[in-house]
Amino acid sequence: MALALASALALALALALALALALALALALALALALALALALALALALALVSGTALVSALVSALVSALVSALVSALVSALVSALVSALVSALVSALVSALVSALVSALVSVSVLVLALALVSALVSALVSGTVLVGILADGSYRNHHCHVHDHDHENLRHDHYRCRFRFRCRCRCRCRCRCRCRFHRNCRRYYRCCLPFAESFASTA
């Protein structure tokens, strides 16, 4: 934001210097024209004095003076108006650019902050959920409410296992073909982590 404002102010300063140079050139031109008209007036006065006609001299003098005054006034007014308009336009453009840059930066900062807060909230929620899950799994009373023993025959082998009713998926690496979710097989001694404490207690009592 500061860099954009500084560049805009530098551009406005350069434009102001260019307009000031143009104004100086116009003033020099106006002075040259005024000098030329003054010379013409002096020549007219000299001719009037030579001819002895005072009325012609007065008319020529008034006409030349009016023309010089009108020309200088018009040039100065036009240059001042152009300079003021250019300066105001440059300053307004610089201010608008700086404000837009500041607003965009603020919006980006707020968006990043909101995303960071959402990420932190999600991480905290995940940690809390994991802690609660570990507490539930470590509790021996979980077996009485969510797991029960099933016995069935599969390929002439008796599999005693636990079936877990908790809402998450486990990946059993046991090579047996029993399709129950949470199970403990006597033949391969593998079991799901969700039923780990109950499988151990079952193996110790079996």
PDB file of C-alpha atoms in Angstrom:
ATOM      1  CA  MET A   1       0.000   0.000   0.000  1.00  0.00           C
ATOM      2  CA  ALA A   2       2.769   2.466   0.884  1.00  0.00           C
ATOM      3  CA  LEU A   3       4.642   1.598  -2.317  1.00  0.00           C
ATOM      4  CA  ALA A   4       1.550   2.221  -4.450  1.00  0.00           C
ATOM      5  CA  LEU A   5       0.882   5.540  -2.700  1.00  0.00           C
ATOM      6  CA  ALA A   6       4.498   6.646  -3.127  1.00  0.00           C
ATOM      7  CA  SER A   7       4.483   5.773  -6.835  1.00  0.00           C
ATOM      8  CA  ALA A   8       1.201   7.637  -7.335  1.00  0.00           C
ATOM      9  CA  LEU A   9       2.545  10.723  -5.541  1.00  0.00           C
ATOM     10  CA  ALA A  10       5.746  10.587  -7.612  1.00  0.00           C
ATOM     11  CA  LEU A  11       3.669  10.445 -10.798  1.00  0.00           C
ATOM     12  CA  ALA A  12       1.583  13.403  -9.643  1.00  0.00           C
ATOM     13  CA  LEU A  13       4.753  15.379  -8.837  1.00  0.00           C
ATOM     14  CA  ALA A  14       6.224  14.638 -12.269  1.00  0.00           C
ATOM     15  CA  LEU A  15       2.991  15.736 -13.918  1.00  0.00           C
ATOM     16  CA  ALA A  16       2.950  18.927 -11.867  1.00  0.00           C
ATOM     17  CA  LEU A  17       6.544  19.705 -12.883  1.00  0.00           C
ATOM     18  CA  ALA A  18       5.690  19.130 -16.547  1.00  0.00           C
ATOM     19  CA  LEU A  19       2.676  21.423 -16.291  1.00  0.00           C
ATOM     20  CA  ALA A  20       4.752  24.058 -14.510  1.00  0.00           C
ATOM     21  CA  LEU A  21       7.302  23.921 -17.333  1.00  0.00           C
ATOM     22  CA  ALA A  22       4.506  24.294 -19.877  1.00  0.00           C
ATOM     23  CA  LEU A  23       3.137  27.259 -17.912  1.00  0.00           C
ATOM     24  CA  ALA A  24       6.568  28.885 -17.891  1.00  0.00           C
ATOM     25  CA  LEU A  25       6.885  28.416 -21.647  1.00  0.00           C
ATOM     26  CA  ALA A  26       3.425  29.876 -22.187  1.00  0.00           C
ATOM     27  CA  LEU A  27       4.255  32.866 -20.002  1.00  0.00           C
ATOM     28  CA  ALA A  28       7.465  33.395 -21.966  1.00  0.00           C
ATOM     29  CA  LEU A  29       5.460  33.297 -25.188  1.00  0.00           C
ATOM     30  CA  ALA A  30       2.944  35.743 -23.758  1.00  0.00           C
ATOM     31  CA  LEU A  31       5.747  38.091 -22.739  1.00  0.00           C
ATOM     32  CA  ALA A  32       7.246  37.840 -26.217  1.00  0.00           C
ATOM     33  CA  LEU A  33       3.880  38.694 -27.753  1.00  0.00           C
ATOM     34  CA  ALA A  34       3.434  41.556 -25.332  1.00  0.00           C
ATOM     35  CA  LEU A  35       6.882  42.851 -26.258  1.00  0.00           C
ATOM     36  CA  ALA A  36       6.032  42.598 -29.948  1.00  0.00           C
ATOM     37  CA  LEU A  37       2.778  44.455 -29.385  1.00  0.00           C
ATOM     38  CA  ALA A  38       4.593  47.082 -27.348  1.00  0.00           C
ATOM     39  CA  LEU A  39       7.025  47.565 -30.203  1.00  0.00           C
ATOM     40  CA  ALA A  40       4.098  47.837 -32.585  1.00  0.00           C
ATOM     41  CA  LEU A  41       2.511  50.395 -30.275  1.00  0.00           C
ATOM     42  CA  ALA A  42       5.711  52.377 -30.104  1.00  0.00           C
ATOM     43  CA  LEU A  43       5.926  52.305 -33.880  1.00  0.00           C
ATOM     44  CA  ALA A  44       2.319  53.419 -34.141  1.00  0.00           C
ATOM     45  CA  LEU A  45       2.923  56.236 -31.693  1.00  0.00           C
ATOM     46  CA  ALA A  46       5.965  57.307 -33.626  1.00  0.00           C
ATOM     47  CA  LEU A  47       3.974  57.323 -36.835  1.00  0.00           C
ATOM     48  CA  ALA A  48       1.206  59.257 -35.128  1.00  0.00           C
ATOM     49  CA  LEU A  49       3.635  61.824 -33.847  1.00  0.00           C
ATOM     50  CA  VAL A  50       5.166  62.135 -37.251  1.00  0.00           C
ATOM     51  CA  SER A  51       1.766  62.531 -38.903  1.00  0.00           C
ATOM     52  CA  GLY A  52       0.515  64.770 -36.103  1.00  0.00           C
ATOM     53  CA  THR A  53      -2.741  62.886 -35.670  1.00  0.00           C
ATOM     54  CA  ALA A  54      -3.385  62.484 -31.916  1.00  0.00           C
ATOM     55  CA  LEU A  55      -6.703  60.646 -32.310  1.00  0.00           C
ATOM     56  CA  VAL A  56      -5.229  57.858 -34.405  1.00  0.00           C
ATOM     57  CA  SER A  57      -2.450  57.449 -31.868  1.00  0.00           C
ATOM     58  CA  ALA A  58      -4.925  57.108 -28.985  1.00  0.00           C
ATOM     59  CA  LEU A  59      -7.070  54.566 -30.853  1.00  0.00           C
ATOM     60  CA  VAL A  60      -4.077  52.447 -31.812  1.00  0.00           C
ATOM     61  CA  SER A  61      -2.759  52.543 -28.255  1.00  0.00           C
ATOM     62  CA  ALA A  62      -6.104  51.488 -26.739  1.00  0.00           C
ATOM     63  CA  LEU A  63      -6.550  48.675 -29.262  1.00  0.00           C
ATOM     64  CA  VAL A  64      -3.079  47.262 -28.713  1.00  0.00           C
ATOM     65  CA  SER A  65      -3.445  47.462 -24.913  1.00  0.00           C
ATOM     66  CA  ALA A  66      -6.794  45.641 -24.976  1.00  0.00           C
ATOM     67  CA  LEU A  67      -5.462  42.895 -27.232  1.00  0.00           C
ATOM     68  CA  VAL A  68      -2.390  42.335 -25.055  1.00  0.00           C
ATOM     69  CA  SER A  69      -4.441  42.221 -21.846  1.00  0.00           C
ATOM     70  CA  ALA A  70      -6.994  39.780 -23.285  1.00  0.00           C
ATOM     71  CA  LEU A  71      -4.316  37.479 -24.700  1.00  0.00           C
ATOM     72  CA  VAL A  72      -2.293  37.313 -21.475  1.00  0.00           C
ATOM     73  CA  SER A  73      -5.405  36.796 -19.323  1.00  0.00           C
ATOM     74  CA  ALA A  74      -6.681  33.956 -21.529  1.00  0.00           C
ATOM     75  CA  LEU A  75      -3.318  32.184 -21.581  1.00  0.00           C
ATOM     76  CA  VAL A  76      -2.834  32.417 -17.802  1.00  0.00           C
ATOM     77  CA  SER A  77      -6.404  31.282 -17.058  1.00  0.00           C
ATOM     78  CA  ALA A  78      -6.151  28.262 -19.379  1.00  0.00           C
ATOM     79  CA  LEU A  79      -2.786  27.151 -17.996  1.00  0.00           C
ATOM     80  CA  VAL A  80      -3.859  27.529 -14.356  1.00  0.00           C
ATOM     81  CA  SER A  81      -7.090  25.613 -14.997  1.00  0.00           C
ATOM     82  CA  ALA A  82      -5.221  22.777 -16.739  1.00  0.00           C
ATOM     83  CA  LEU A  83      -2.629  22.585 -13.959  1.00  0.00           C
ATOM     84  CA  VAL A  84      -5.235  22.478 -11.170  1.00  0.00           C
ATOM     85  CA  SER A  85      -7.329  19.870 -13.024  1.00  0.00           C
ATOM     86  CA  ALA A  86      -4.319  17.624 -13.632  1.00  0.00           C
ATOM     87  CA  LEU A  87      -3.156  17.869 -10.013  1.00  0.00           C
ATOM     88  CA  VAL A  88      -6.623  17.101  -8.633  1.00  0.00           C
ATOM     89  CA  SER A  89      -7.045  14.150 -11.006  1.00  0.00           C
ATOM     90  CA  ALA A  90      -3.630  12.712 -10.093  1.00  0.00           C
ATOM     91  CA  LEU A  91      -4.260  13.070  -6.355  1.00  0.00           C
ATOM     92  CA  VAL A  92      -7.728  11.513  -6.576  1.00  0.00           C
ATOM     93  CA  SER A  93      -6.361   8.606  -8.631  1.00  0.00           C
ATOM     94  CA  ALA A  94      -3.544   8.040  -6.135  1.00  0.00           C
ATOM     95  CA  LEU A  95      -5.935   8.106  -3.166  1.00  0.00           C
ATOM     96  CA  VAL A  96      -8.396   5.722  -4.826  1.00  0.00           C
ATOM     97  CA  SER A  97      -5.585   3.322  -5.757  1.00  0.00           C
ATOM     98  CA  ALA A  98      -4.214   3.394  -2.211  1.00  0.00           C
ATOM     99  CA  LEU A  99      -7.670   2.808  -0.700  1.00  0.00           C
ATOM    100  CA  VAL A 100      -8.406  -0.106  -3.044  1.00  0.00           C
ATOM    101  CA  SER A 101      -5.011  -1.657  -2.285  1.00  0.00           C
ATOM    102  CA  ALA A 102      -5.604  -1.280   1.460  1.00  0.00           C
ATOM    103  CA  LEU A 103      -9.081  -2.831   1.223  1.00  0.00           C
ATOM    104  CA  VAL A 104      -7.808  -5.777  -0.814  1.00  0.00           C
ATOM    105  CA  SER A 105      -4.962  -6.325   1.654  1.00  0.00           C
ATOM    106  CA  ALA A 106      -7.396  -6.182   4.583  1.00  0.00           C
ATOM    107  CA  LEU A 107      -9.766  -8.666   2.912  1.00  0.00           C
ATOM    108  CA  VAL A 108      -6.902 -11.058   2.201  1.00  0.00           C
ATOM    109  CA  SER A 109      -5.703 -10.792   5.804  1.00  0.00           C
ATOM    110  CA  VAL A 110      -9.206 -11.432   7.161  1.00  0.00           C
ATOM    111  CA  SER A 111      -9.665 -14.419   4.825  1.00  0.00           C
ATOM    112  CA  VAL A 112      -6.339 -15.907   5.899  1.00  0.00           C
ATOM    113  CA  LEU A 113      -7.248 -15.366   9.563  1.00  0.00           C
ATOM    114  CA  VAL A 114     -10.654 -17.019   9.108  1.00  0.00           C
ATOM    115  CA  LEU A 115      -9.080 -19.993   7.327  1.00  0.00           C
ATOM    116  CA  ALA A 116      -6.458 -20.306  10.052  1.00  0.00           C
ATOM    117  CA  LEU A 117      -9.147 -20.223  12.754  1.00  0.00           C
ATOM    118  CA  ALA A 118     -11.182 -22.835  10.886  1.00  0.00           C
ATOM    119  CA  LEU A 119      -8.108 -25.052  10.556  1.00  0.00           C
ATOM    120  CA  VAL A 120      -7.278 -24.688  14.249  1.00  0.00           C
ATOM    121  CA  SER A 121     -10.893 -25.449  15.159  1.00  0.00           C
ATOM    122  CA  ALA A 122     -10.856 -28.554  12.967  1.00  0.00           C
ATOM    123  CA  LEU A 123      -7.579 -29.722  14.495  1.00  0.00           C
ATOM    124  CA  VAL A 124      -8.877 -29.159  18.028  1.00  0.00           C
ATOM    125  CA  SER A 125     -12.085 -31.010  17.180  1.00  0.00           C
ATOM    126  CA  ALA A 126     -10.082 -33.894  15.730  1.00  0.00           C
ATOM    127  CA  LEU A 127      -7.852 -34.047  18.798  1.00  0.00           C
ATOM    128  CA  VAL A 128     -10.848 -33.977  21.133  1.00  0.00           C
ATOM    129  CA  SER A 129     -12.591 -36.690  19.111  1.00  0.00           C
ATOM    130  CA  GLY A 130      -9.464 -38.838  19.180  1.00  0.00           C
ATOM    131  CA  THR A 131      -9.090 -38.358  22.922  1.00  0.00           C
ATOM    132  CA  VAL A 132     -12.711 -39.330  23.540  1.00  0.00           C
ATOM    133  CA  LEU A 133     -12.312 -42.372  21.312  1.00  0.00           C
ATOM    134  CA  VAL A 134      -9.195 -43.499  23.143  1.00  0.00           C
ATOM    135  CA  GLY A 135     -10.998 -43.030  26.447  1.00  0.00           C
ATOM    136  CA  ILE A 136     -13.924 -45.095  25.242  1.00  0.00           C
ATOM    137  CA  LEU A 137     -11.699 -47.860  23.951  1.00  0.00           C
ATOM    138  CA  ALA A 138      -9.696 -47.946  27.161  1.00  0.00           C
ATOM    139  CA  ASP A 139     -12.860 -48.330  29.203  1.00  0.00           C
ATOM    140  CA  GLY A 140     -13.707 -51.948  29.968  1.00  0.00           C
ATOM    141  CA  SER A 141     -17.424 -51.203  30.129  1.00  0.00           C
ATOM    142  CA  TYR A 142     -17.422 -50.592  26.374  1.00  0.00           C
ATOM    143  CA  ARG A 143     -17.699 -54.332  25.767  1.00  0.00           C
ATOM    144  CA  ASN A 144     -20.966 -54.592  27.662  1.00  0.00           C
ATOM    145  CA  HIS A 145     -22.594 -51.889  25.525  1.00  0.00           C
ATOM    146  CA  HIS A 146     -21.083 -52.177  22.064  1.00  0.00           C
ATOM    147  CA  CYS A 147     -19.422 -55.565  21.563  1.00  0.00           C
ATOM    148  CA  HIS A 148     -20.662 -59.083  21.948  1.00  0.00           C
ATOM    149  CA  VAL A 149     -19.230 -62.505  21.170  1.00  0.00           C
ATOM    150  CA  HIS A 150     -20.217 -64.478  18.092  1.00  0.00           C
ATOM    151  CA  ASP A 151     -19.366 -68.097  17.365  1.00  0.00           C
ATOM    152  CA  HIS A 152     -19.679 -69.566  13.918  1.00  0.00           C
ATOM    153  CA  ASP A 153     -18.026 -72.172  11.742  1.00  0.00           C
ATOM    154  CA  HIS A 154     -16.135 -71.154   8.656  1.00  0.00           C
ATOM    155  CA  GLU A 155     -14.203 -73.678   6.577  1.00  0.00           C
ATOM    156  CA  ASN A 156     -14.306 -76.199   9.450  1.00  0.00           C
ATOM    157  CA  LEU A 157     -12.682 -73.653  11.764  1.00  0.00           C
ATOM    158  CA  ARG A 158     -14.382 -72.108  14.756  1.00  0.00           C
ATOM    159  CA  HIS A 159     -13.836 -68.376  14.986  1.00  0.00           C
ATOM    160  CA  ASP A 160     -14.543 -66.587  18.226  1.00  0.00           C
ATOM    161  CA  HIS A 161     -14.567 -62.871  17.611  1.00  0.00           C
ATOM    162  CA  TYR A 162     -16.025 -59.599  18.671  1.00  0.00           C
ATOM    163  CA  ARG A 163     -18.218 -57.510  16.446  1.00  0.00           C
ATOM    164  CA  CYS A 164     -17.873 -53.804  17.180  1.00  0.00           C
ATOM    165  CA  ARG A 165     -20.853 -51.512  16.719  1.00  0.00           C
ATOM    166  CA  PHE A 166     -18.887 -48.289  16.975  1.00  0.00           C
ATOM    167  CA  ARG A 167     -19.186 -45.952  13.990  1.00  0.00           C
ATOM    168  CA  PHE A 168     -15.789 -46.128  12.358  1.00  0.00           C
ATOM    169  CA  ARG A 169     -14.117 -48.497   9.952  1.00  0.00           C
ATOM    170  CA  CYS A 170     -11.300 -50.803  10.927  1.00  0.00           C
ATOM    171  CA  ARG A 171      -8.904 -52.540   8.594  1.00  0.00           C
ATOM    172  CA  CYS A 172      -8.212 -56.057   9.741  1.00  0.00           C
ATOM    173  CA  ARG A 173      -5.037 -57.550   8.309  1.00  0.00           C
ATOM    174  CA  CYS A 174      -6.069 -61.057   9.243  1.00  0.00           C
ATOM    175  CA  ARG A 175      -5.975 -63.461   6.289  1.00  0.00           C
ATOM    176  CA  CYS A 176      -8.966 -65.423   7.481  1.00  0.00           C
ATOM    177  CA  ARG A 177     -12.096 -65.145   5.380  1.00  0.00           C
ATOM    178  CA  CYS A 178     -14.408 -64.189   8.194  1.00  0.00           C
ATOM    179  CA  ARG A 179     -16.208 -61.014   7.131  1.00  0.00           C
ATOM    180  CA  CYS A 180     -17.174 -59.661  10.530  1.00  0.00           C
ATOM    181  CA  ARG A 181     -15.860 -56.190  11.185  1.00  0.00           C
ATOM    182  CA  CYS A 182     -14.180 -56.340  14.581  1.00  0.00           C
ATOM    183  CA  ARG A 183     -12.992 -59.837  15.265  1.00  0.00           C
ATOM    184  CA  PHE A 184     -10.434 -61.867  17.158  1.00  0.00           C
ATOM    185  CA  HIS A 185      -9.284 -65.091  15.518  1.00  0.00           C
ATOM    186  CA  ARG A 186      -7.663 -67.809  17.567  1.00  0.00           C
ATOM    187  CA  ASN A 187      -5.912 -69.297  14.595  1.00  0.00           C
ATOM    188  CA  CYS A 188      -4.042 -66.144  13.514  1.00  0.00           C
ATOM    189  CA  ARG A 189      -4.082 -64.115  16.760  1.00  0.00           C
ATOM    190  CA  ARG A 190      -4.990 -60.927  14.927  1.00  0.00           C
ATOM    191  CA  TYR A 191      -7.715 -58.525  15.929  1.00  0.00           C
ATOM    192  CA  TYR A 192      -9.011 -55.047  15.331  1.00  0.00           C
ATOM    193  CA  ARG A 193      -7.646 -52.178  17.331  1.00  0.00           C
ATOM    194  CA  CYS A 194     -11.151 -51.023  18.213  1.00  0.00           C
ATOM    195  CA  CYS A 195     -11.745 -54.251  20.163  1.00  0.00           C
ATOM    196  CA  LEU A 196      -8.191 -54.613  21.455  1.00  0.00           C
ATOM    197  CA  PRO A 197      -8.888 -54.619  25.244  1.00  0.00           C
ATOM    198  CA  PHE A 198     -11.840 -56.982  24.871  1.00  0.00           C
ATOM    199  CA  ALA A 199      -9.982 -59.347  22.564  1.00  0.00           C
ATOM    200  CA  GLU A 200      -7.145 -59.577  25.065  1.00  0.00           C
ATOM    201  CA  SER A 201      -9.567 -60.251  27.905  1.00  0.00           C
ATOM    202  CA  PHE A 202     -11.346 -62.820  25.787  1.00  0.00           C
ATOM    203  CA  ALA A 203      -8.079 -64.550  24.895  1.00  0.00           C
ATOM    204  CA  SER A 204      -7.052 -64.665  28.539  1.00  0.00           C
ATOM    205  CA  THR A 205     -10.356 -66.235  29.594  1.00  0.00           C
ATOM    206  CA  ALA A 206     -10.775 -68.567  26.614  1.00  0.00           C
TER     207      ALA A 206
END
